[in-house]
XYZ file of N, CA and C in Angstrom:
726
model
N 8.975 19.633 31.999
C 7.751 19.955 31.640
C 6.988 18.688 30.930
N 5.900 18.274 31.451
C 5.244 17.136 30.742
C 4.515 17.439 29.561
N 4.791 16.511 28.436
C 4.241 16.919 27.229
C 2.755 16.490 27.211
N 1.977 17.285 26.402
C 0.574 17.052 26.460
C 0.247 15.611 25.484
N -0.585 15.023 25.822
C -0.792 13.629 25.417
C -2.443 13.533 25.154
N -2.705 14.035 23.895
C -4.216 14.210 23.620
C -4.453 12.989 22.690
N -5.936 12.561 22.709
C -6.429 11.433 21.998
C -6.399 11.871 20.399
N -6.350 10.847 19.583
C -6.487 11.211 18.294
C -7.585 10.230 17.802
N -8.640 11.003 17.215
C -9.912 10.353 16.826
C -9.992 10.406 15.340
N -10.356 9.208 14.699
C -10.478 8.972 13.348
C -11.810 8.629 13.038
N -12.551 9.168 12.091
C -13.895 8.882 11.584
C -13.976 8.054 10.295
N -14.443 6.940 10.363
C -14.745 6.229 9.158
C -16.099 5.845 8.993
N -16.761 6.586 7.987
C -18.378 6.652 7.841
C -18.913 6.933 9.132
N -19.625 5.730 9.713
C -20.300 5.928 10.933
C -19.647 5.303 12.277
N -18.395 5.150 12.012
C -17.599 4.566 13.022
C -16.387 5.538 13.433
N -16.204 5.562 14.692
C -15.182 6.450 15.261
C -14.096 5.495 15.821
N -12.815 5.730 15.549
C -11.704 4.976 16.127
C -10.808 6.039 16.864
N -10.549 5.682 18.150
C -9.780 6.381 19.124
C -8.385 5.900 19.401
N -7.497 6.761 19.352
C -6.026 6.389 19.786
C -5.618 7.226 20.708
N -5.140 6.703 21.876
C -4.837 7.461 23.122
C -3.358 7.169 23.541
N -2.700 8.379 24.099
C -1.418 8.087 24.715
C -1.649 8.221 26.268
N -2.692 8.771 26.826
C -2.896 8.939 28.226
C -4.169 8.616 28.476
N -4.472 7.588 29.277
C -5.862 7.174 29.701
C -6.695 8.126 30.374
N -6.240 9.128 30.952
C -6.944 10.112 31.797
C -7.720 10.980 30.963
N -7.616 11.210 29.577
C -8.193 12.027 28.721
C -9.250 11.269 28.169
N -9.405 10.040 27.918
C -10.446 9.240 27.230
C -11.777 9.409 27.889
N -12.050 9.234 29.380
C -13.307 9.430 29.917
C -13.978 10.796 29.535
N -13.174 11.885 29.653
C -13.661 13.122 29.384
C -14.174 13.203 27.920
N -13.404 12.544 26.983
C -13.766 12.683 25.706
C -14.997 11.906 25.319
N -15.101 10.641 25.958
C -16.279 9.834 25.850
C -17.504 10.522 26.379
N -17.514 11.156 27.558
C -18.608 11.845 28.058
C -19.009 12.909 27.104
N -18.026 13.736 26.634
C -18.443 14.790 25.573
C -18.933 14.251 24.368
N -18.683 13.194 23.948
C -19.265 12.670 22.615
C -20.572 12.144 22.946
N -20.724 11.627 24.221
C -22.116 10.889 24.581
C -23.119 12.168 24.742
N -22.653 13.234 25.014
C -23.573 14.327 25.139
C -24.254 14.953 24.027
N -23.574 14.491 22.832
C -24.062 15.009 21.588
C -24.384 13.987 20.576
N -23.910 12.707 20.828
C -24.170 11.499 19.761
C -24.601 10.462 20.635
N -25.327 9.401 19.910
C -25.624 8.227 20.437
C -24.343 7.406 20.274
N -23.877 6.839 21.364
C -22.303 6.181 21.256
C -22.417 4.862 22.036
N -21.591 3.993 21.387
C -21.579 2.768 21.910
C -20.038 2.301 21.773
N -19.465 1.712 22.807
C -18.236 1.415 22.793
C -17.934 -0.074 22.417
N -17.090 -0.312 21.412
C -16.824 -1.501 20.966
C -15.510 -2.272 21.583
N -14.965 -1.442 22.477
C -13.734 -2.090 23.250
C -12.548 -1.999 22.234
N -11.550 -2.801 22.398
C -10.380 -2.871 21.685
C -10.518 -3.194 20.321
N -10.017 -2.406 19.344
C -10.239 -2.724 17.939
C -9.343 -4.025 17.441
N -10.073 -4.728 16.658
C -9.501 -5.984 16.190
C -9.437 -6.027 14.670
N -10.426 -5.241 14.082
C -10.674 -5.316 12.732
C -11.050 -4.096 11.992
N -10.484 -3.398 11.025
C -10.754 -2.130 10.521
C -10.540 -2.127 8.979
N -11.520 -1.791 8.097
C -11.257 -1.674 6.744
C -10.473 -2.722 6.044
N -10.776 -3.891 6.275
C -10.194 -5.045 5.755
C -8.910 -5.492 6.422
N -8.465 -4.849 7.527
C -7.249 -5.085 8.183
C -7.527 -5.659 9.609
N -6.733 -6.782 9.763
C -6.821 -7.336 11.216
C -5.639 -6.886 12.037
N -6.169 -6.321 13.170
C -5.324 -5.635 13.974
C -5.054 -6.391 15.295
N -3.671 -6.485 15.651
C -3.299 -7.324 16.802
C -2.299 -6.399 17.468
N -2.265 -6.512 18.978
C -1.317 -5.863 19.861
C -0.807 -6.802 20.620
N 0.671 -6.434 20.881
C 1.378 -7.227 22.005
C 1.820 -6.045 22.960
N 1.066 -6.093 24.094
C 1.438 -5.082 24.913
C 2.795 -5.178 25.644
N 3.206 -6.473 25.759
C 4.435 -6.717 26.347
C 5.616 -6.367 25.674
N 5.552 -6.610 24.289
C 6.590 -6.039 23.339
C 6.441 -4.559 22.804
N 5.113 -4.030 23.169
C 4.804 -2.736 22.707
C 4.763 -2.618 21.177
N 4.101 -3.628 20.501
C 4.002 -3.586 19.254
C 2.431 -3.608 18.709
N 2.247 -3.199 17.597
C 0.757 -3.448 16.822
C 1.080 -3.784 15.521
N 0.239 -4.868 15.203
C 0.402 -5.276 13.868
C -0.793 -5.358 12.869
N -0.643 -5.153 11.708
C -1.775 -4.964 10.769
C -1.633 -6.138 9.568
N -2.545 -6.816 9.361
C -2.689 -7.975 8.356
C -3.766 -7.746 7.510
N -3.684 -8.006 6.216
C -4.539 -8.000 5.310
C -4.965 -9.386 4.682
N -4.636 -10.465 5.458
C -4.718 -11.696 4.986
C -6.138 -12.138 4.651
N -7.154 -11.701 5.334
C -8.540 -11.991 4.923
C -8.938 -11.349 3.574
N -8.304 -10.062 3.512
C -8.837 -9.234 2.320
C -8.004 -9.916 1.071
N -6.837 -10.381 1.255
C -5.991 -10.942 0.096
C -6.760 -12.198 -0.293
N -7.115 -13.144 0.707
C -7.747 -14.498 0.432
C -9.007 -13.972 -0.330
N -9.646 -12.909 -0.146
C -10.952 -12.633 -0.596
C -10.765 -12.171 -2.111
N -9.729 -11.436 -2.397
C -9.485 -10.981 -3.808
C -8.965 -12.172 -4.622
N -8.356 -13.216 -4.025
C -7.792 -14.229 -4.784
C -8.935 -15.160 -5.174
N -9.914 -15.243 -4.322
C -11.081 -16.076 -4.608
C -11.871 -15.257 -5.808
N -12.148 -13.949 -5.463
C -12.863 -13.145 -6.359
C -12.351 -13.247 -7.862
N -11.106 -13.293 -8.078
C -10.466 -13.287 -9.424
C -10.068 -14.715 -9.717
N -10.478 -15.594 -9.089
C -10.199 -17.025 -9.250
C -8.782 -17.327 -9.420
N -7.866 -16.977 -8.528
C -6.625 -17.119 -8.335
C -6.324 -17.913 -6.952
N -7.283 -18.540 -6.385
C -7.216 -19.067 -5.094
C -6.312 -20.407 -5.170
N -6.324 -20.773 -6.346
C -5.543 -22.190 -6.465
C -4.296 -22.005 -7.289
N -3.742 -20.686 -7.444
C -2.641 -20.475 -8.345
C -1.437 -20.802 -7.679
N -0.429 -21.266 -8.472
C 0.802 -21.640 -7.979
C 1.630 -20.423 -7.498
N 2.236 -20.573 -6.395
C 2.819 -19.450 -5.587
C 4.177 -19.067 -6.266
N 4.613 -18.034 -6.295
C 6.080 -17.612 -6.609
C 6.653 -16.717 -5.425
N 7.954 -16.634 -5.566
C 8.676 -15.891 -4.411
C 9.037 -14.560 -4.678
N 8.553 -13.913 -5.789
C 8.806 -12.343 -6.023
C 7.575 -12.114 -6.588
N 7.058 -10.737 -6.388
C 5.849 -10.147 -7.115
C 5.988 -9.897 -8.729
N 7.234 -9.965 -9.112
C 7.563 -9.674 -10.436
C 8.556 -10.429 -11.077
N 8.469 -10.884 -12.268
C 9.445 -11.670 -13.006
C 10.766 -10.777 -13.312
N 11.819 -10.984 -12.672
C 12.963 -10.016 -13.009
C 13.453 -10.138 -14.436
N 12.943 -11.286 -15.165
C 13.467 -11.566 -16.418
C 12.509 -11.006 -17.447
N 11.517 -10.385 -17.046
C 10.472 -9.591 -18.052
C 10.462 -8.156 -17.756
N 10.753 -7.449 -19.027
C 10.538 -6.050 -18.978
C 9.322 -5.606 -19.755
N 8.391 -5.206 -18.977
C 7.164 -4.508 -19.470
C 7.369 -3.191 -20.143
N 6.601 -3.059 -21.138
C 6.621 -1.901 -21.986
C 5.349 -1.741 -22.744
N 5.118 -0.363 -23.421
C 3.906 -0.168 -24.125
C 3.889 -0.844 -25.427
N 4.853 -1.451 -25.861
C 4.910 -2.229 -27.036
C 4.241 -3.690 -26.854
N 4.075 -3.954 -25.582
C 3.399 -5.198 -25.378
C 1.769 -4.986 -25.113
N 1.305 -3.836 -25.322
C -0.118 -3.395 -25.165
C -0.864 -4.276 -26.166
N -2.120 -4.388 -26.049
C -3.053 -5.140 -26.975
C -3.125 -4.352 -28.405
N -2.527 -4.770 -29.337
C -2.608 -4.130 -30.683
C -3.312 -4.855 -31.802
N -3.193 -6.034 -31.790
C -3.780 -6.879 -32.753
C -5.120 -7.199 -32.352
N -6.065 -7.674 -33.305
C -7.412 -8.020 -33.090
C -7.467 -9.302 -32.093
N -6.421 -10.195 -32.324
C -6.328 -11.363 -31.572
C -6.101 -11.034 -29.940
N -5.196 -10.123 -29.784
C -4.774 -9.720 -28.534
C -5.881 -8.923 -27.822
N -6.608 -8.007 -28.508
C -7.619 -7.378 -28.036
C -8.843 -8.246 -27.628
N -9.131 -9.358 -28.458
C -10.173 -10.360 -28.261
C -9.669 -11.101 -26.834
N -8.478 -11.363 -26.826
C -7.960 -12.139 -25.704
C -8.054 -11.384 -24.269
N -7.965 -10.152 -24.328
C -8.080 -9.249 -23.187
C -9.446 -8.727 -22.858
N -10.353 -8.871 -23.814
C -11.717 -8.460 -23.629
C -12.293 -8.770 -22.441
N -12.336 -10.005 -21.978
C -12.932 -10.199 -20.705
C -11.935 -10.579 -19.574
N -10.788 -9.955 -19.608
C -9.819 -10.102 -18.464
C -9.937 -8.775 -17.647
N -10.398 -9.005 -16.239
C -10.580 -8.010 -15.408
C -9.327 -7.148 -14.925
N -8.660 -6.552 -15.778
C -7.302 -6.035 -15.519
C -7.407 -4.878 -14.563
N -8.340 -4.029 -14.823
C -8.277 -2.742 -14.079
C -8.870 -3.103 -12.709
N -9.879 -3.916 -12.658
C -10.483 -4.127 -11.456
C -9.520 -4.969 -10.390
N -8.954 -6.004 -11.094
C -7.846 -6.686 -10.203
C -6.714 -5.835 -9.786
N -6.178 -4.948 -10.686
C -5.267 -3.975 -10.316
C -5.700 -2.925 -9.185
N -6.967 -2.488 -9.213
C -7.346 -1.741 -8.044
C -7.466 -2.426 -6.849
N -7.739 -3.747 -6.923
C -7.849 -4.664 -5.459
C -6.318 -4.766 -5.122
N -5.325 -4.884 -5.943
C -3.998 -4.955 -5.565
C -3.506 -3.407 -4.955
N -3.953 -2.502 -5.512
C -3.490 -1.147 -5.101
C -4.002 -0.984 -3.450
N -5.260 -1.473 -3.267
C -5.656 -1.342 -1.769
C -4.700 -2.133 -0.952
N -4.189 -3.301 -1.163
C -3.220 -3.937 -0.347
C -2.101 -3.236 -0.436
N -1.555 -2.716 -1.519
C -0.302 -2.131 -1.596
C -0.297 -0.876 -0.607
N -1.377 -0.015 -0.683
C -1.110 1.270 0.163
C -1.441 0.844 1.634
N -2.054 -0.366 1.726
C -2.553 -0.650 3.311
C -1.343 -1.265 4.152
N -0.839 -2.338 3.569
C 0.120 -3.155 4.680
C 1.085 -3.704 3.675
N 1.058 -3.536 2.434
C 2.058 -4.494 1.589
C 2.945 -3.522 0.717
N 3.906 -2.996 1.293
C 4.932 -1.980 0.529
C 5.715 -2.852 -0.459
N 5.820 -4.183 -0.329
C 6.598 -5.211 -1.067
C 6.052 -5.239 -2.590
N 4.749 -4.957 -2.594
C 4.217 -5.118 -3.964
C 4.006 -3.683 -4.554
N 4.463 -2.607 -3.975
C 4.155 -1.163 -4.453
C 4.854 -0.968 -5.768
N 6.028 -1.376 -6.004
C 6.731 -1.057 -7.203
C 6.005 -1.850 -8.429
N 5.723 -2.982 -8.065
C 4.951 -3.765 -9.242
C 3.601 -3.284 -9.492
N 2.932 -3.110 -8.744
C 1.529 -2.361 -8.830
C 1.583 -1.133 -9.490
N 2.541 -0.114 -9.121
C 2.738 1.141 -9.811
C 3.257 0.893 -11.293
N 4.012 -0.086 -11.590
C 4.426 -0.494 -13.012
C 3.265 -0.790 -13.860
N 2.446 -1.791 -13.208
C 1.391 -2.368 -13.892
C 0.383 -1.246 -14.273
N 0.144 -0.169 -13.431
C -0.780 0.806 -13.656
C -0.582 1.519 -14.865
N 0.587 1.519 -15.372
C 1.023 2.460 -16.409
C 0.258 1.716 -17.799
N -0.155 0.585 -17.600
C -0.578 -0.050 -18.899
C -2.166 -0.388 -18.723
N -2.854 0.333 -17.704
C -4.269 0.081 -17.499
C -5.225 0.450 -18.590
N -4.648 1.497 -19.464
C -5.665 1.801 -20.548
C -5.673 0.730 -21.737
N -4.576 0.098 -21.944
C -4.593 -1.003 -23.024
C -3.696 -2.082 -22.601
N -4.063 -2.994 -21.620
C -3.079 -3.860 -21.236
C -3.159 -4.988 -22.271
N -1.957 -5.758 -22.453
C -1.746 -6.764 -23.374
C -1.616 -8.047 -22.616
N -1.483 -9.253 -23.150
C -1.442 -10.553 -22.559
C -0.255 -10.601 -21.608
N 0.786 -10.000 -21.914
C 2.056 -9.929 -21.172
C 1.655 -9.261 -19.815
N 1.052 -8.225 -19.842
C 0.770 -7.387 -18.827
C -0.073 -8.244 -17.838
N -1.254 -8.912 -18.377
C -2.135 -9.849 -17.500
C -1.295 -10.849 -16.834
N -0.191 -11.496 -17.518
C 0.434 -12.518 -16.938
C 1.292 -11.857 -15.829
N 1.910 -10.673 -15.916
C 2.544 -9.928 -14.842
C 1.653 -9.730 -13.716
N 0.438 -9.449 -13.978
C -0.560 -8.906 -12.881
C -0.907 -10.337 -12.171
N -0.937 -11.490 -12.795
C -1.201 -12.708 -12.239
C -0.081 -13.097 -11.206
N 1.233 -12.582 -11.699
C 2.362 -12.997 -10.999
C 2.246 -12.425 -9.333
N 1.734 -11.123 -9.255
C 1.445 -10.556 -8.147
C 0.488 -11.528 -7.266
N -0.589 -11.781 -7.784
C -1.655 -12.611 -6.919
C -0.841 -13.994 -6.522
N -0.166 -14.425 -7.446
C 0.710 -15.813 -7.112
C 1.538 -15.465 -5.893
N 2.272 -14.254 -5.988
C 3.121 -13.998 -4.710
C 2.245 -13.715 -3.457
N 1.284 -12.921 -3.588
C 0.483 -12.734 -2.345
C -0.340 -14.139 -1.964
N -0.536 -15.062 -2.744
C -1.066 -16.319 -2.316
C -0.116 -16.933 -1.461
N 1.242 -16.937 -1.666
C 2.142 -17.521 -0.751
C 2.509 -16.646 0.520
N 2.127 -15.368 0.440
C 2.653 -14.474 1.436
C 1.421 -13.706 2.057
N 0.334 -14.116 2.136
C -0.846 -13.409 2.542
C -0.825 -13.269 4.016
N 0.034 -14.335 4.838
C 0.015 -14.022 6.203
C 0.992 -13.017 6.599
N 1.549 -12.299 5.775
C 2.740 -11.371 6.264
C 1.974 -10.227 6.827
N 2.585 -9.583 7.921
C 2.010 -8.465 8.622
C 2.899 -7.260 8.636
N 2.444 -6.205 8.797
C 3.083 -4.890 9.058
C 3.148 -4.551 10.458
N 4.166 -4.724 11.080
C 4.300 -4.359 12.535
C 5.061 -3.061 12.752
N 4.427 -2.264 13.786
C 5.030 -1.151 14.252
C 5.225 -1.089 15.662
N 6.218 -0.483 16.207
C 6.605 -0.334 17.494
C 7.723 -1.245 17.945
N 7.755 -1.604 19.138
C 8.864 -2.515 19.618
C 10.176 -2.030 20.073
N 10.177 -0.484 19.869
C 11.385 0.156 20.228
C 11.074 1.224 21.261
N 11.968 1.599 22.297
C 11.464 2.421 23.426
C 11.476 3.874 22.923
N 12.451 4.215 22.064
C 12.486 5.633 21.518
C 12.450 5.704 20.006
N 11.248 5.564 19.312
C 11.051 5.534 17.964
C 11.640 6.874 17.300
N 12.302 6.848 16.289
C 12.797 7.975 15.474
C 12.296 7.870 14.200
N 11.639 9.017 13.620
C 11.347 8.987 12.309
C 12.503 9.016 11.368
N 12.454 7.993 10.414
C 13.579 7.833 9.602
C 12.968 7.625 8.118
N 13.766 8.409 7.105
C 13.265 8.331 5.761
C 14.326 7.887 4.783
N 13.960 6.995 3.937
C 14.901 6.535 2.865
C 14.275 6.696 1.562
N 15.284 7.078 0.587
C 14.713 7.566 -0.697
C 15.945 7.168 -1.692
N 15.389 6.711 -2.941
C 16.201 6.210 -3.994
C 15.637 6.430 -5.546
N 16.365 6.670 -6.342
C 15.972 6.613 -7.693
C 16.738 5.728 -8.613
N 15.952 4.959 -9.579
C 16.602 4.178 -10.224
C 17.550 4.553 -11.546
N 17.562 5.956 -11.583
C 18.540 6.518 -12.661
C 17.858 6.560 -13.887
N 18.468 5.925 -14.938
C 17.996 6.156 -16.124
C 17.601 4.635 -16.933
N 17.078 3.693 -16.112
C 16.824 2.432 -16.794
C 15.856 2.299 -17.680
N 14.903 3.318 -17.633
C 13.764 3.063 -18.367
C 13.985 3.764 -19.774
N 13.391 3.192 -20.752
C 13.681 3.749 -22.187
C 13.025 5.239 -22.403
N 11.974 5.344 -21.706
C 11.518 6.744 -21.851
C 12.074 7.842 -21.004
N 13.286 7.500 -20.358
C 14.060 8.369 -19.381
C 13.148 9.016 -18.308
N 12.296 8.347 -17.814
C 11.393 8.849 -16.581
C 11.727 8.018 -15.568
N 12.804 8.264 -14.730
C 13.192 7.547 -13.541
C 12.148 7.080 -12.612
N 12.378 6.261 -11.706
C 11.423 5.703 -10.703
C 11.961 6.420 -9.421
N 11.045 7.062 -8.740
C 11.239 7.451 -7.313
C 10.788 6.446 -6.240
N 11.343 6.090 -5.344
C 10.686 5.281 -4.287
C 11.295 5.706 -2.873
N 10.410 5.815 -1.862
C 10.865 6.331 -0.584
C 9.904 5.518 0.442
N 10.492 5.571 1.695
C 9.869 4.923 2.846
C 10.281 5.648 4.076
N 9.103 5.848 4.732
C 9.344 6.403 6.167
C 9.100 5.430 7.281
N 9.901 5.286 8.221
C 9.680 4.413 9.310
C 9.695 5.116 10.749
N 8.917 4.336 11.604
C 8.908 4.693 13.120
C 8.849 3.562 13.728
N 9.934 2.710 14.014
C 9.623 1.261 14.419
C 8.946 0.414 13.444
N 8.765 0.817 12.205
C 8.266 0.062 11.254
C 7.675 1.065 10.097
N 7.448 0.522 8.919
C 7.021 1.351 7.789
C 5.648 2.131 8.084
N 5.614 3.335 7.927
C 4.275 4.087 8.086
C 3.997 4.873 6.790
N 4.964 4.873 5.929
C 4.483 5.624 4.566
C 5.494 5.267 3.479
N 4.896 4.974 2.272
C 5.884 4.596 1.314
C 5.386 4.762 -0.194
N 6.202 4.945 -1.099
C 5.631 5.097 -2.422
C 6.624 4.615 -3.412
N 6.257 4.403 -4.687
C 7.144 4.001 -5.873
C 6.512 4.317 -7.061
N 6.886 5.396 -7.740
C 6.319 5.894 -8.993
C 7.294 6.543 -9.879
N 6.965 6.570 -11.278
C 7.633 7.311 -12.168
C 7.643 8.634 -11.985
N 8.805 9.357 -12.334
C 8.858 10.851 -12.268
C 8.120 11.433 -13.307
N 7.470 12.486 -13.257
C 6.645 13.066 -14.179
C 7.669 13.644 -15.343
N 8.866 14.115 -15.167
C 9.596 14.823 -16.178
C 10.795 13.940 -16.552
N 11.326 14.281 -17.783
C 12.412 13.594 -18.327
C 13.584 13.985 -17.718
N 14.508 13.147 -17.217
C 15.847 13.568 -16.692
C 16.954 13.394 -17.508
N 17.925 14.326 -17.517
C 19.190 14.298 -18.283
C 20.317 13.538 -17.666
N 20.112 13.282 -16.310
C 21.256 12.573 -15.639
C 20.654 11.877 -14.406
N 21.466 10.894 -13.846
C 21.091 10.357 -12.702
C 21.261 11.272 -11.493
N 22.060 12.251 -11.511
C 22.061 13.265 -10.447
C 20.816 13.999 -10.367
N 20.341 14.433 -11.464
C 19.031 15.052 -11.547
C 17.968 14.267 -11.045
N 17.803 13.022 -11.475
C 16.905 12.254 -10.895
C 16.990 11.974 -9.371
N 18.044 12.032 -8.853
C 18.218 11.798 -7.379
C 17.615 12.980 -6.626
N 18.049 14.255 -7.244
C 17.596 15.436 -6.605
C 16.057 15.591 -6.793
N 15.278 15.154 -7.815
C 13.954 15.056 -7.880
C 13.367 14.084 -6.936
N 13.984 12.883 -6.835
C 13.653 11.963 -5.801
C 13.431 12.629 -4.472
N 14.403 13.187 -4.089
C 14.584 13.801 -2.667
C 13.458 15.006 -2.526
N 13.292 15.753 -3.703
C 12.213 16.764 -3.572
C 10.843 16.114 -3.338
N 10.709 15.019 -3.947
C 9.286 14.120 -3.941
C 9.166 13.719 -2.522
N 10.235 13.131 -2.101
C 10.284 12.634 -0.506
C 9.722 13.713 0.389
N 10.392 14.714 0.419
C 10.134 15.826 1.502
C 9.205 16.846 1.146
N 8.414 16.564 0.030
C 7.418 17.620 -0.363
C 6.475 17.922 0.764
N 5.980 19.024 0.772
C 5.139 19.544 1.902
C 3.716 19.112 1.513
N 3.416 18.592 0.146
C 2.125 18.061 -0.157
C 1.781 16.900 0.641
N 0.549 16.841 1.051
C 0.185 15.854 1.973
C 0.245 14.446 1.495
N 0.288 14.329 0.141
C 0.346 12.980 -0.473
C 1.669 12.408 -0.536
N 2.764 13.210 -0.293
C 4.029 12.838 -0.246
C 4.782 12.901 0.790
N 4.125 13.304 2.155
C 4.654 13.414 3.343
C 3.758 12.722 4.363
N 4.498 11.857 5.398
C 3.608 10.993 6.242
C 2.954 11.918 7.284
């Protein structure tokens, strides 16, 4: 029996994006849309929501890049000439609430630092095509209410990392029989507040869904933390399931 192969239509404001598995359905769909809406065809998609999209039909892959967006935010926050680093977070620095701005001097130093705005810009890159910065961005978000100079330095480190890796792309496909695969882990009890970090990634010939965030409850053992991580990974909630 031949499987149904229907088009998928995604609407972004006043733009529709169509993904199809079988070309014979598209003419009928386009005709139906034209009968009700004013429609213009833009051809093959190359750019969408800050992402550059390229396809290699011979290798059967599709790649997504946010290099233009990353270059834009580097310029916006005046990090376009920052010295590059090889990791998004300094492994020798442990961020904590004790580093928040408490003294008048620290508060004055952080007064004009666009911490929240820059962090929001990084979040869009993180959820779009850059799972390699997701853990760091999630960690920095914990201090967004009252960041200190140490947190601002750590945030600049992410921009420095992106400055040297803005050409990275997220590529899907390339295999004949893609299989949905999920990976999940928890860091156990490494945090002083006993809130472990849950991280997961789902792949189908490339990463399609990922997350890294602190668990909401206090765990009494690493075993409990691992079970909670698995529950989060396979939750039916739409935010945790691809």
